[in-house]
Amino acid sequence: MASLDLGEPLGQAVMARLAADPALCALVQGRVRDYVRASEDWPFLRLDPVETRPYEAEGWVGCTCRITLHAFARGERGTSAIQRLAAAAAAALDEADLRLSRGRLLWIAHERSLYVPEPQGPASWHAVLRFSAVAAA
């Protein structure tokens, strides 16, 4: 099967969308990263490298992609803050029309979100959001 890895341009487009989304900007003040600083200010988002596998259909060659986004929030014992942050991130990406620097995004969809306590102190939360996408030439 032919393959075209478009994970890097898709990751760049995801980062740009998250950084530009008004609802997310209000929550994270621009803290959208693909790494975590040693003393990161909370709340923030972190994008993992995009996982890819070959995709081929009639007239299309590219990759299916799994996108994993991490959200971090603290300050509330309940999950309200992390759920608001995760919901804003999901809304920014689900079915988004992202422009890639190379290739074309055929679709992107939010699959699921998981909320877990973060061991960095009381009232600290971590959400893991999963998206699937297909990008092709």
mmCIF file of C-alpha atoms in Angstrom, residues 20-131:
data_model
loop_
_atom_site.group_PDB
_atom_site.id
_atom_site.type_symbol
_atom_site.label_atom_id
_atom_site.label_comp_id
_atom_site.label_asym_id
_atom_site.label_seq_id
_atom_site.Cartn_x
_atom_site.Cartn_y
_atom_site.Cartn_z
ATOM 1 C CA ALA A 20 -6.370 30.914 17.376
ATOM 2 C CA ASP A 21 -9.675 29.687 18.826
ATOM 3 C CA PRO A 22 -11.300 32.506 20.861
ATOM 4 C CA ALA A 23 -12.934 30.191 23.433
ATOM 5 C CA LEU A 24 -9.640 28.411 24.087
ATOM 6 C CA CYS A 25 -7.645 31.647 24.178
ATOM 7 C CA ALA A 26 -9.912 32.847 26.972
ATOM 8 C CA LEU A 27 -9.211 29.658 28.948
ATOM 9 C CA VAL A 28 -5.489 29.031 28.353
ATOM 10 C CA GLN A 29 -4.156 32.496 27.367
ATOM 11 C CA GLY A 30 -2.149 31.069 24.462
ATOM 12 C CA ARG A 31 -0.609 28.148 26.353
ATOM 13 C CA VAL A 32 -0.894 25.601 23.534
ATOM 14 C CA ARG A 33 2.262 23.486 23.329
ATOM 15 C CA ASP A 34 3.799 20.414 21.782
ATOM 16 C CA TYR A 35 6.034 20.131 24.881
ATOM 17 C CA VAL A 36 5.708 20.987 28.574
ATOM 18 C CA ARG A 37 7.908 23.565 30.264
ATOM 19 C CA ALA A 38 9.496 22.685 33.596
ATOM 20 C CA SER A 39 7.313 25.200 35.412
ATOM 21 C CA GLU A 40 4.268 25.498 33.166
ATOM 22 C CA ASP A 41 1.468 27.909 34.062
ATOM 23 C CA TRP A 42 -1.930 26.210 34.254
ATOM 24 C CA PRO A 43 -4.298 25.719 32.490
ATOM 25 C CA PHE A 44 -2.612 24.601 29.250
ATOM 26 C CA LEU A 45 -2.885 22.230 26.294
ATOM 27 C CA ARG A 46 -0.213 19.851 24.967
ATOM 28 C CA LEU A 47 -0.333 18.041 21.624
ATOM 29 C CA ASP A 48 1.432 14.694 21.165
ATOM 30 C CA PRO A 49 3.141 13.923 17.845
ATOM 31 C CA VAL A 50 0.484 12.765 15.363
ATOM 32 C CA GLU A 51 0.363 8.987 14.870
ATOM 33 C CA THR A 52 -0.098 7.905 11.238
ATOM 34 C CA ARG A 53 -0.722 4.793 9.188
ATOM 35 C CA PRO A 54 -1.119 4.362 5.427
ATOM 36 C CA TYR A 55 -4.370 5.303 3.740
ATOM 37 C CA GLU A 56 -5.295 4.607 0.150
ATOM 38 C CA ALA A 57 -8.635 4.941 -1.604
ATOM 39 C CA GLU A 58 -9.581 5.459 -5.219
ATOM 40 C CA GLY A 59 -7.843 8.658 -6.194
ATOM 41 C CA TRP A 60 -6.379 9.300 -2.715
ATOM 42 C CA VAL A 61 -3.052 8.432 -1.099
ATOM 43 C CA GLY A 62 -2.270 9.666 2.385
ATOM 44 C CA CYS A 63 -2.612 8.624 5.998
ATOM 45 C CA THR A 64 -5.104 8.000 8.723
ATOM 46 C CA CYS A 65 -4.117 9.893 11.826
ATOM 47 C CA ARG A 66 -4.649 9.615 15.551
ATOM 48 C CA ILE A 67 -4.338 12.925 17.343
ATOM 49 C CA THR A 68 -3.890 12.984 21.112
ATOM 50 C CA LEU A 69 -4.378 16.257 22.936
ATOM 51 C CA HIS A 70 -3.778 16.689 26.666
ATOM 52 C CA ALA A 71 -5.519 19.391 28.692
ATOM 53 C CA PHE A 72 -4.436 20.398 32.204
ATOM 54 C CA ALA A 73 -6.443 22.474 34.688
ATOM 55 C CA ARG A 74 -6.364 23.043 38.420
ATOM 56 C CA GLY A 75 -8.188 24.967 41.073
ATOM 57 C CA GLU A 76 -11.486 23.099 41.326
ATOM 58 C CA ARG A 77 -12.001 19.882 43.254
ATOM 59 C CA GLY A 78 -14.654 18.773 40.768
ATOM 60 C CA THR A 79 -14.177 18.216 37.066
ATOM 61 C CA SER A 80 -15.979 21.353 35.855
ATOM 62 C CA ALA A 81 -12.839 23.294 34.841
ATOM 63 C CA ILE A 82 -11.231 20.412 32.971
ATOM 64 C CA GLN A 83 -14.496 19.503 31.279
ATOM 65 C CA ARG A 84 -14.948 23.110 30.079
ATOM 66 C CA LEU A 85 -11.400 23.157 28.719
ATOM 67 C CA ALA A 86 -11.747 19.776 27.009
ATOM 68 C CA ALA A 87 -15.133 20.716 25.532
ATOM 69 C CA ALA A 88 -13.686 23.927 24.072
ATOM 70 C CA ALA A 89 -10.767 21.995 22.552
ATOM 71 C CA ALA A 90 -13.089 19.347 21.102
ATOM 72 C CA ALA A 91 -15.358 22.031 19.632
ATOM 73 C CA ALA A 92 -12.360 23.756 18.022
ATOM 74 C CA LEU A 93 -11.204 20.591 16.231
ATOM 75 C CA ASP A 94 -14.230 18.342 15.652
ATOM 76 C CA GLU A 95 -15.142 18.493 11.945
ATOM 77 C CA ALA A 96 -12.803 21.482 11.519
ATOM 78 C CA ASP A 97 -11.763 22.623 8.057
ATOM 79 C CA LEU A 98 -8.014 22.790 8.662
ATOM 80 C CA ARG A 99 -5.663 24.033 5.949
ATOM 81 C CA LEU A 100 -2.497 21.937 5.724
ATOM 82 C CA SER A 101 0.819 23.250 4.392
ATOM 83 C CA ARG A 102 1.055 20.009 2.402
ATOM 84 C CA GLY A 103 -1.778 17.688 1.441
ATOM 85 C CA ARG A 104 -5.439 18.058 2.295
ATOM 86 C CA LEU A 105 -7.475 17.193 5.360
ATOM 87 C CA LEU A 106 -10.408 15.010 4.329
ATOM 88 C CA TRP A 107 -11.960 14.886 7.809
ATOM 89 C CA ILE A 108 -11.254 15.104 11.524
ATOM 90 C CA ALA A 109 -13.509 13.840 14.324
ATOM 91 C CA HIS A 110 -13.452 13.836 18.117
ATOM 92 C CA GLU A 111 -13.520 10.224 19.350
ATOM 93 C CA ARG A 112 -13.454 10.496 23.128
ATOM 94 C CA SER A 113 -12.270 12.362 26.204
ATOM 95 C CA LEU A 114 -10.964 10.901 29.446
ATOM 96 C CA TYR A 115 -10.684 12.888 32.699
ATOM 97 C CA VAL A 116 -8.267 11.820 35.427
ATOM 98 C CA PRO A 117 -6.847 13.429 38.568
ATOM 99 C CA GLU A 118 -3.372 14.830 38.000
ATOM 100 C CA PRO A 119 -0.877 13.855 40.743
ATOM 101 C CA GLN A 120 0.593 17.386 40.892
ATOM 102 C CA GLY A 121 -1.594 18.398 43.778
ATOM 103 C CA PRO A 122 -5.183 18.549 44.930
ATOM 104 C CA ALA A 123 -7.719 19.949 42.489
ATOM 105 C CA SER A 124 -5.407 19.238 39.516
ATOM 106 C CA TRP A 125 -6.926 17.507 36.497
ATOM 107 C CA HIS A 126 -5.723 15.999 33.225
ATOM 108 C CA ALA A 127 -7.920 15.293 30.199
ATOM 109 C CA VAL A 128 -6.844 13.129 27.292
ATOM 110 C CA LEU A 129 -8.731 13.879 24.072
ATOM 111 C CA ARG A 130 -8.510 11.586 21.059
ATOM 112 C CA PHE A 131 -9.286 12.574 17.495
#
